[in-house]
Amino acid sequence: MVLSPDENDMLSALLFHAHHQAYREDIPFWIEMAARQGGPILELGCGTGRILIPIAQKGYQLYGLDKDYSMLEVLKKNPVLNTIRQLDVIQADAAAFHLAIQFALVIMPCNTFSTFNEKERRKILNQVSAHMASGGAFVASIPNPELLKDLSLHRDSEIDEVIQHPVTGYPVQVVNSWERHDNIFELNWHYDHLLPDGTVERVTFQINQHIVNNEKYNNEFSNAGLSLSCIYGDYDFSDYRSDSPYLILMGTMI
């Protein structure tokens, strides 16, 4: 089966959603951040709505922004949206958006912030500052860069799990592999569609994580007028340590 570029993008989004939608470990953290800060709330890189929808269901005025049309199309087709009134979805670049709203909370979950390079991160942080209300906060979660630096330079494909194909219902073998070079960690999710005739159709979703130390993040936040007021290491609000699974950055206006 040969897909057009648009069809391939949509299939990638559907497979990515099917793979990640069951992950809920971090959702209580983001709901608690919403409870602490109040609304309105902006999620940058909202994707197919794994975080966006549970927060919106709590009644907050919420805006989801993503530049990926296919991801947003998957989100818009979610029937749960019919029960939510105070949610707006916007297609835009996180580094170049302009909304006439000041937000009490801007979030960037799901390891998204570190997929951008230094120039892009600077633009994103400047946009966050320009859209932040007095007393507002920006919170971004990423993989702990110290752990990424300790990983091997290469790992061959390894089966992660098996999910159901969102269109055919046939099994999809989720396989991951990685390469680490310089300060880039390249993660590949391979979705192997196992067809009844024994053939396999593969769709690959690649994510590049920039490995950046805390001092550099601190400088980037400061240059955008934000102070790193809290640094957590996990979704239980525990303090960050070099062996923490995550690096969760919380910036407030200086």
PDB file of C-alpha atoms in Angstrom:
ATOM      1  CA  MET A   1       0.000   0.000   0.000  1.00  0.00           C
ATOM      2  CA  VAL A   2       1.455   3.344  -1.107  1.00  0.00           C
ATOM      3  CA  LEU A   3       0.290   6.419   0.799  1.00  0.00           C
ATOM      4  CA  SER A   4       0.400  10.051  -0.257  1.00  0.00           C
ATOM      5  CA  PRO A   5       2.468  12.406   1.968  1.00  0.00           C
ATOM      6  CA  ASP A   6      -0.677  13.738   3.709  1.00  0.00           C
ATOM      7  CA  GLU A   7      -2.039  10.234   4.273  1.00  0.00           C
ATOM      8  CA  ASN A   8       1.303   9.116   5.650  1.00  0.00           C
ATOM      9  CA  ASP A   9       1.370  12.063   8.083  1.00  0.00           C
ATOM     10  CA  MET A  10      -2.136  11.222   9.278  1.00  0.00           C
ATOM     11  CA  LEU A  11      -1.266   7.556   9.722  1.00  0.00           C
ATOM     12  CA  SER A  12       1.849   8.534  11.713  1.00  0.00           C
ATOM     13  CA  ALA A  13      -0.290  10.724  13.979  1.00  0.00           C
ATOM     14  CA  LEU A  14      -2.865   7.959  14.480  1.00  0.00           C
ATOM     15  CA  LEU A  15      -0.178   5.412  15.330  1.00  0.00           C
ATOM     16  CA  PHE A  16       1.597   7.829  17.677  1.00  0.00           C
ATOM     17  CA  HIS A  17      -1.706   8.501  19.432  1.00  0.00           C
ATOM     18  CA  ALA A  18      -2.545   4.791  19.705  1.00  0.00           C
ATOM     19  CA  HIS A  19       0.905   4.143  21.161  1.00  0.00           C
ATOM     20  CA  HIS A  20       0.964   6.910  23.771  1.00  0.00           C
ATOM     21  CA  GLN A  21      -2.663   7.521  24.770  1.00  0.00           C
ATOM     22  CA  ALA A  22      -2.582   4.911  27.563  1.00  0.00           C
ATOM     23  CA  TYR A  23       0.358   6.618  29.327  1.00  0.00           C
ATOM     24  CA  ARG A  24      -1.124   8.526  32.269  1.00  0.00           C
ATOM     25  CA  GLU A  25       1.681   8.738  34.838  1.00  0.00           C
ATOM     26  CA  ASP A  26       2.177  12.481  34.381  1.00  0.00           C
ATOM     27  CA  ILE A  27      -1.453  13.601  34.111  1.00  0.00           C
ATOM     28  CA  PRO A  28      -2.015  14.163  37.877  1.00  0.00           C
ATOM     29  CA  PHE A  29       1.063  16.428  37.901  1.00  0.00           C
ATOM     30  CA  TRP A  30      -0.321  18.676  35.155  1.00  0.00           C
ATOM     31  CA  ILE A  31      -3.765  18.780  36.730  1.00  0.00           C
ATOM     32  CA  GLU A  32      -2.163  19.813  40.036  1.00  0.00           C
ATOM     33  CA  MET A  33      -0.186  22.557  38.265  1.00  0.00           C
ATOM     34  CA  ALA A  34      -3.465  23.801  36.795  1.00  0.00           C
ATOM     35  CA  ALA A  35      -5.045  23.787  40.266  1.00  0.00           C
ATOM     36  CA  ARG A  36      -2.142  25.818  41.674  1.00  0.00           C
ATOM     37  CA  GLN A  37      -2.012  28.392  38.891  1.00  0.00           C
ATOM     38  CA  GLY A  38      -5.577  28.578  37.619  1.00  0.00           C
ATOM     39  CA  GLY A  39      -6.494  29.634  34.110  1.00  0.00           C
ATOM     40  CA  PRO A  40      -6.398  30.501  31.374  1.00  0.00           C
ATOM     41  CA  ILE A  41      -3.911  27.781  30.427  1.00  0.00           C
ATOM     42  CA  LEU A  42      -1.938  27.282  27.216  1.00  0.00           C
ATOM     43  CA  GLU A  43      -0.381  23.971  26.191  1.00  0.00           C
ATOM     44  CA  LEU A  44       2.381  24.275  23.599  1.00  0.00           C
ATOM     45  CA  GLY A  45       2.817  21.175  21.445  1.00  0.00           C
ATOM     46  CA  CYS A  46      -0.514  19.701  22.494  1.00  0.00           C
ATOM     47  CA  GLY A  47      -0.397  16.955  19.844  1.00  0.00           C
ATOM     48  CA  THR A  48      -3.420  14.644  19.941  1.00  0.00           C
ATOM     49  CA  GLY A  49      -4.525  15.918  23.367  1.00  0.00           C
ATOM     50  CA  ARG A  50      -3.232  13.313  25.829  1.00  0.00           C
ATOM     51  CA  ILE A  51      -2.611  16.050  28.433  1.00  0.00           C
ATOM     52  CA  LEU A  52      -4.918  18.728  27.047  1.00  0.00           C
ATOM     53  CA  ILE A  53      -8.188  16.825  27.393  1.00  0.00           C
ATOM     54  CA  PRO A  54      -7.841  15.687  31.044  1.00  0.00           C
ATOM     55  CA  ILE A  55      -7.057  19.273  32.117  1.00  0.00           C
ATOM     56  CA  ALA A  56      -9.943  20.668  30.077  1.00  0.00           C
ATOM     57  CA  GLN A  57     -12.283  18.150  31.687  1.00  0.00           C
ATOM     58  CA  LYS A  58     -11.507  19.807  35.030  1.00  0.00           C
ATOM     59  CA  GLY A  59     -13.220  22.968  33.794  1.00  0.00           C
ATOM     60  CA  TYR A  60     -10.249  25.245  33.066  1.00  0.00           C
ATOM     61  CA  GLN A  61     -10.220  27.675  30.155  1.00  0.00           C
ATOM     62  CA  LEU A  62      -7.661  25.962  27.969  1.00  0.00           C
ATOM     63  CA  TYR A  63      -5.886  26.554  24.669  1.00  0.00           C
ATOM     64  CA  GLY A  64      -3.951  23.862  22.803  1.00  0.00           C
ATOM     65  CA  LEU A  65      -1.368  24.884  20.221  1.00  0.00           C
ATOM     66  CA  ASP A  66       0.527  22.703  17.760  1.00  0.00           C
ATOM     67  CA  LYS A  67       1.892  23.243  14.261  1.00  0.00           C
ATOM     68  CA  ASP A  68       1.311  19.625  13.175  1.00  0.00           C
ATOM     69  CA  TYR A  69      -1.948  19.571  11.208  1.00  0.00           C
ATOM     70  CA  SER A  70      -2.282  15.784  11.345  1.00  0.00           C
ATOM     71  CA  MET A  71      -1.891  15.632  15.117  1.00  0.00           C
ATOM     72  CA  LEU A  72      -4.565  18.312  15.532  1.00  0.00           C
ATOM     73  CA  GLU A  73      -6.909  16.482  13.162  1.00  0.00           C
ATOM     74  CA  VAL A  74      -6.655  13.385  15.362  1.00  0.00           C
ATOM     75  CA  LEU A  75      -7.379  15.572  18.382  1.00  0.00           C
ATOM     76  CA  LYS A  76     -10.390  17.260  16.759  1.00  0.00           C
ATOM     77  CA  LYS A  77     -11.950  13.886  15.932  1.00  0.00           C
ATOM     78  CA  ASN A  78     -11.879  12.819  19.576  1.00  0.00           C
ATOM     79  CA  PRO A  79     -15.561  12.520  20.609  1.00  0.00           C
ATOM     80  CA  VAL A  80     -14.711  13.715  24.126  1.00  0.00           C
ATOM     81  CA  LEU A  81     -14.301  17.234  22.693  1.00  0.00           C
ATOM     82  CA  ASN A  82     -18.072  17.385  22.218  1.00  0.00           C
ATOM     83  CA  THR A  83     -18.439  17.534  26.009  1.00  0.00           C
ATOM     84  CA  ILE A  84     -15.889  20.339  26.506  1.00  0.00           C
ATOM     85  CA  ARG A  85     -16.821  23.954  25.814  1.00  0.00           C
ATOM     86  CA  GLN A  86     -13.884  25.949  27.150  1.00  0.00           C
ATOM     87  CA  LEU A  87     -11.188  24.445  24.889  1.00  0.00           C
ATOM     88  CA  ASP A  88      -9.704  26.119  21.798  1.00  0.00           C
ATOM     89  CA  VAL A  89      -7.269  24.371  19.463  1.00  0.00           C
ATOM     90  CA  ILE A  90      -4.850  26.472  17.410  1.00  0.00           C
ATOM     91  CA  GLN A  91      -2.499  25.473  14.602  1.00  0.00           C
ATOM     92  CA  ALA A  92       0.632  27.570  15.030  1.00  0.00           C
ATOM     93  CA  ASP A  93       4.358  27.411  15.652  1.00  0.00           C
ATOM     94  CA  ALA A  94       5.307  27.524  19.347  1.00  0.00           C
ATOM     95  CA  ALA A  95       8.160  29.851  18.394  1.00  0.00           C
ATOM     96  CA  ALA A  96       5.965  32.322  16.471  1.00  0.00           C
ATOM     97  CA  PHE A  97       2.429  32.685  17.773  1.00  0.00           C
ATOM     98  CA  HIS A  98       0.467  35.765  18.783  1.00  0.00           C
ATOM     99  CA  LEU A  99      -2.615  35.512  20.980  1.00  0.00           C
ATOM    100  CA  ALA A 100      -4.431  38.414  22.649  1.00  0.00           C
ATOM    101  CA  ILE A 101      -4.484  36.505  25.947  1.00  0.00           C
ATOM    102  CA  GLN A 102      -2.341  36.529  29.070  1.00  0.00           C
ATOM    103  CA  PHE A 103      -1.975  33.057  30.581  1.00  0.00           C
ATOM    104  CA  ALA A 104      -1.715  32.028  34.220  1.00  0.00           C
ATOM    105  CA  LEU A 105      -0.022  28.807  33.135  1.00  0.00           C
ATOM    106  CA  VAL A 106       1.846  27.771  29.989  1.00  0.00           C
ATOM    107  CA  ILE A 107       2.886  24.126  29.802  1.00  0.00           C
ATOM    108  CA  MET A 108       5.032  22.080  27.454  1.00  0.00           C
ATOM    109  CA  PRO A 109       4.740  18.434  28.535  1.00  0.00           C
ATOM    110  CA  CYS A 110       5.734  15.181  26.850  1.00  0.00           C
ATOM    111  CA  ASN A 111       9.486  15.796  26.372  1.00  0.00           C
ATOM    112  CA  THR A 112       8.744  18.470  23.754  1.00  0.00           C
ATOM    113  CA  PHE A 113      10.844  21.466  24.852  1.00  0.00           C
ATOM    114  CA  SER A 114      14.169  19.663  24.368  1.00  0.00           C
ATOM    115  CA  THR A 115      13.299  18.690  20.790  1.00  0.00           C
ATOM    116  CA  PHE A 116      13.977  22.308  19.801  1.00  0.00           C
ATOM    117  CA  ASN A 117      17.441  23.741  19.185  1.00  0.00           C
ATOM    118  CA  GLU A 118      18.849  26.712  21.101  1.00  0.00           C
ATOM    119  CA  LYS A 119      17.585  29.351  18.669  1.00  0.00           C
ATOM    120  CA  GLU A 120      14.080  27.839  18.664  1.00  0.00           C
ATOM    121  CA  ARG A 121      14.015  27.521  22.456  1.00  0.00           C
ATOM    122  CA  ARG A 122      14.942  31.184  22.802  1.00  0.00           C
ATOM    123  CA  LYS A 123      12.031  32.173  20.549  1.00  0.00           C
ATOM    124  CA  ILE A 124       9.632  29.926  22.461  1.00  0.00           C
ATOM    125  CA  LEU A 125      10.659  31.376  25.814  1.00  0.00           C
ATOM    126  CA  ASN A 126      10.268  34.915  24.492  1.00  0.00           C
ATOM    127  CA  GLN A 127       6.770  34.043  23.294  1.00  0.00           C
ATOM    128  CA  VAL A 128       5.952  32.547  26.690  1.00  0.00           C
ATOM    129  CA  SER A 129       7.111  35.713  28.463  1.00  0.00           C
ATOM    130  CA  ALA A 130       5.039  37.885  26.128  1.00  0.00           C
ATOM    131  CA  HIS A 131       1.907  35.835  26.859  1.00  0.00           C
ATOM    132  CA  MET A 132       2.320  35.336  30.603  1.00  0.00           C
ATOM    133  CA  ALA A 133       0.039  37.013  33.127  1.00  0.00           C
ATOM    134  CA  SER A 134       1.332  38.490  36.379  1.00  0.00           C
ATOM    135  CA  GLY A 135       2.087  35.598  38.718  1.00  0.00           C
ATOM    136  CA  GLY A 136       2.019  33.146  35.813  1.00  0.00           C
ATOM    137  CA  ALA A 137       4.296  30.168  35.299  1.00  0.00           C
ATOM    138  CA  PHE A 138       5.827  28.171  32.467  1.00  0.00           C
ATOM    139  CA  VAL A 139       6.408  24.469  33.091  1.00  0.00           C
ATOM    140  CA  ALA A 140       8.198  22.089  30.716  1.00  0.00           C
ATOM    141  CA  SER A 141       9.080  18.436  31.242  1.00  0.00           C
ATOM    142  CA  ILE A 142      11.947  16.726  29.412  1.00  0.00           C
ATOM    143  CA  PRO A 143      14.072  13.598  29.817  1.00  0.00           C
ATOM    144  CA  ASN A 144      16.879  14.033  32.335  1.00  0.00           C
ATOM    145  CA  PRO A 145      19.858  15.079  30.156  1.00  0.00           C
ATOM    146  CA  GLU A 146      22.289  13.477  32.622  1.00  0.00           C
ATOM    147  CA  LEU A 147      20.688  10.095  31.986  1.00  0.00           C
ATOM    148  CA  LEU A 148      20.720  10.612  28.217  1.00  0.00           C
ATOM    149  CA  LYS A 149      24.461  11.364  28.349  1.00  0.00           C
ATOM    150  CA  ASP A 150      25.072   8.040  30.101  1.00  0.00           C
ATOM    151  CA  LEU A 151      23.273   5.929  27.496  1.00  0.00           C
ATOM    152  CA  SER A 152      25.205   3.914  24.942  1.00  0.00           C
ATOM    153  CA  LEU A 153      25.945   5.549  21.598  1.00  0.00           C
ATOM    154  CA  HIS A 154      23.688   3.126  19.782  1.00  0.00           C
ATOM    155  CA  ARG A 155      20.933   0.626  20.384  1.00  0.00           C
ATOM    156  CA  ASP A 156      19.545  -1.674  17.723  1.00  0.00           C
ATOM    157  CA  SER A 157      15.825  -2.152  17.319  1.00  0.00           C
ATOM    158  CA  GLU A 158      14.079  -3.562  20.378  1.00  0.00           C
ATOM    159  CA  ILE A 159      10.397  -4.455  20.683  1.00  0.00           C
ATOM    160  CA  ASP A 160       8.650  -2.145  23.146  1.00  0.00           C
ATOM    161  CA  GLU A 161       5.044  -3.369  22.976  1.00  0.00           C
ATOM    162  CA  VAL A 162       2.276  -4.468  20.628  1.00  0.00           C
ATOM    163  CA  ILE A 163      -0.708  -2.203  19.960  1.00  0.00           C
ATOM    164  CA  GLN A 164      -3.756  -2.383  17.717  1.00  0.00           C
ATOM    165  CA  HIS A 165      -3.626  -0.619  14.374  1.00  0.00           C
ATOM    166  CA  PRO A 166      -6.094   2.328  14.551  1.00  0.00           C
ATOM    167  CA  VAL A 167      -7.447   1.651  11.036  1.00  0.00           C
ATOM    168  CA  THR A 168      -7.244  -2.100  10.334  1.00  0.00           C
ATOM    169  CA  GLY A 169      -7.263  -3.478  13.872  1.00  0.00           C
ATOM    170  CA  TYR A 170      -4.316  -5.737  13.049  1.00  0.00           C
ATOM    171  CA  PRO A 171      -1.384  -5.872  15.486  1.00  0.00           C
ATOM    172  CA  VAL A 172       1.355  -3.263  15.320  1.00  0.00           C
ATOM    173  CA  GLN A 173       4.731  -4.083  16.789  1.00  0.00           C
ATOM    174  CA  VAL A 174       6.232  -0.975  18.387  1.00  0.00           C
ATOM    175  CA  VAL A 175       9.989  -1.076  18.024  1.00  0.00           C
ATOM    176  CA  ASN A 176      12.460   1.534  19.231  1.00  0.00           C
ATOM    177  CA  SER A 177      16.083   2.250  18.435  1.00  0.00           C
ATOM    178  CA  TRP A 178      18.412   5.146  19.131  1.00  0.00           C
ATOM    179  CA  GLU A 179      21.632   6.874  18.170  1.00  0.00           C
ATOM    180  CA  ARG A 180      23.488   9.327  20.387  1.00  0.00           C
ATOM    181  CA  HIS A 181      26.012  11.678  18.800  1.00  0.00           C
ATOM    182  CA  ASP A 182      27.420  14.976  20.046  1.00  0.00           C
ATOM    183  CA  ASN A 183      24.574  16.567  22.017  1.00  0.00           C
ATOM    184  CA  ILE A 184      21.716  14.933  20.125  1.00  0.00           C
ATOM    185  CA  PHE A 185      19.811  11.840  21.212  1.00  0.00           C
ATOM    186  CA  GLU A 186      17.959  10.468  18.177  1.00  0.00           C
ATOM    187  CA  LEU A 187      15.062   8.206  19.118  1.00  0.00           C
ATOM    188  CA  ASN A 188      13.167   6.256  16.479  1.00  0.00           C
ATOM    189  CA  TRP A 189       9.752   4.709  17.059  1.00  0.00           C
ATOM    190  CA  HIS A 190       9.085   2.119  14.368  1.00  0.00           C
ATOM    191  CA  TYR A 191       5.484   0.985  13.987  1.00  0.00           C
ATOM    192  CA  ASP A 192       5.458  -2.384  12.200  1.00  0.00           C
ATOM    193  CA  HIS A 193       1.984  -3.157  10.894  1.00  0.00           C
ATOM    194  CA  LEU A 194       1.717  -6.987  10.835  1.00  0.00           C
ATOM    195  CA  LEU A 195      -0.619  -7.940   7.990  1.00  0.00           C
ATOM    196  CA  PRO A 196      -2.397 -11.311   7.662  1.00  0.00           C
ATOM    197  CA  ASP A 197      -0.430 -12.257   4.523  1.00  0.00           C
ATOM    198  CA  GLY A 198       2.831 -12.053   6.477  1.00  0.00           C
ATOM    199  CA  THR A 199       4.000  -8.710   5.094  1.00  0.00           C
ATOM    200  CA  VAL A 200       5.010  -5.816   7.311  1.00  0.00           C
ATOM    201  CA  GLU A 201       4.349  -2.112   6.712  1.00  0.00           C
ATOM    202  CA  ARG A 202       6.634   0.163   8.713  1.00  0.00           C
ATOM    203  CA  VAL A 203       5.997   3.767   9.708  1.00  0.00           C
ATOM    204  CA  THR A 204       8.811   5.533  11.581  1.00  0.00           C
ATOM    205  CA  PHE A 205       8.409   8.473  13.951  1.00  0.00           C
ATOM    206  CA  GLN A 206      11.745  10.143  14.764  1.00  0.00           C
ATOM    207  CA  ILE A 207      12.330  12.412  17.763  1.00  0.00           C
ATOM    208  CA  ASN A 208      15.592  14.297  18.352  1.00  0.00           C
ATOM    209  CA  GLN A 209      16.347  15.347  21.925  1.00  0.00           C
ATOM    210  CA  HIS A 210      18.930  18.093  22.478  1.00  0.00           C
ATOM    211  CA  ILE A 211      21.100  17.278  25.491  1.00  0.00           C
ATOM    212  CA  VAL A 212      21.420  20.544  27.429  1.00  0.00           C
ATOM    213  CA  ASN A 213      22.650  21.042  31.001  1.00  0.00           C
ATOM    214  CA  ASN A 214      20.754  22.872  33.739  1.00  0.00           C
ATOM    215  CA  GLU A 215      23.051  25.897  33.701  1.00  0.00           C
ATOM    216  CA  LYS A 216      22.298  26.528  30.033  1.00  0.00           C
ATOM    217  CA  TYR A 217      18.559  26.185  30.615  1.00  0.00           C
ATOM    218  CA  ASN A 218      18.854  28.618  33.519  1.00  0.00           C
ATOM    219  CA  ASN A 219      20.575  31.166  31.260  1.00  0.00           C
ATOM    220  CA  GLU A 220      17.997  30.717  28.512  1.00  0.00           C
ATOM    221  CA  PHE A 221      15.118  31.265  30.930  1.00  0.00           C
ATOM    222  CA  SER A 222      16.839  34.294  32.457  1.00  0.00           C
ATOM    223  CA  ASN A 223      17.441  35.876  29.033  1.00  0.00           C
ATOM    224  CA  ALA A 224      13.703  35.628  28.388  1.00  0.00           C
ATOM    225  CA  GLY A 225      12.841  37.330  31.683  1.00  0.00           C
ATOM    226  CA  LEU A 226      12.003  34.112  33.502  1.00  0.00           C
ATOM    227  CA  SER A 227      13.422  32.770  36.743  1.00  0.00           C
ATOM    228  CA  LEU A 228      13.772  29.005  37.236  1.00  0.00           C
ATOM    229  CA  SER A 229      11.802  28.995  40.468  1.00  0.00           C
ATOM    230  CA  CYS A 230      11.486  25.185  40.744  1.00  0.00           C
ATOM    231  CA  ILE A 231      13.252  22.196  39.219  1.00  0.00           C
ATOM    232  CA  TYR A 232      11.580  18.833  39.777  1.00  0.00           C
ATOM    233  CA  GLY A 233      12.923  15.391  39.000  1.00  0.00           C
ATOM    234  CA  ASP A 234       9.677  13.483  38.715  1.00  0.00           C
ATOM    235  CA  TYR A 235       5.918  13.885  38.550  1.00  0.00           C
ATOM    236  CA  ASP A 236       5.603  13.482  42.324  1.00  0.00           C
ATOM    237  CA  PHE A 237       7.115  17.002  42.699  1.00  0.00           C
ATOM    238  CA  SER A 238      10.349  15.548  44.116  1.00  0.00           C
ATOM    239  CA  ASP A 239      13.491  17.659  43.821  1.00  0.00           C
ATOM    240  CA  TYR A 240      15.681  17.125  40.788  1.00  0.00           C
ATOM    241  CA  ARG A 241      18.770  14.920  41.142  1.00  0.00           C
ATOM    242  CA  SER A 242      21.286  13.741  38.573  1.00  0.00           C
ATOM    243  CA  ASP A 243      19.638  10.307  38.578  1.00  0.00           C
ATOM    244  CA  SER A 244      16.033  11.582  38.392  1.00  0.00           C
ATOM    245  CA  PRO A 245      13.997  10.203  35.484  1.00  0.00           C
ATOM    246  CA  TYR A 246      12.991  13.677  34.309  1.00  0.00           C
ATOM    247  CA  LEU A 247      13.981  17.317  34.357  1.00  0.00           C
ATOM    248  CA  ILE A 248      10.876  19.439  34.968  1.00  0.00           C
ATOM    249  CA  LEU A 249      11.544  23.166  34.661  1.00  0.00           C
ATOM    250  CA  MET A 250       9.240  25.789  36.172  1.00  0.00           C
ATOM    251  CA  GLY A 251       9.856  29.406  35.263  1.00  0.00           C
ATOM    252  CA  THR A 252       8.156  32.513  36.615  1.00  0.00           C
ATOM    253  CA  MET A 253       8.498  36.162  35.653  1.00  0.00           C
ATOM    254  CA  ILE A 254      11.555  37.891  37.109  1.00  0.00           C
TER     255      ILE A 254
END
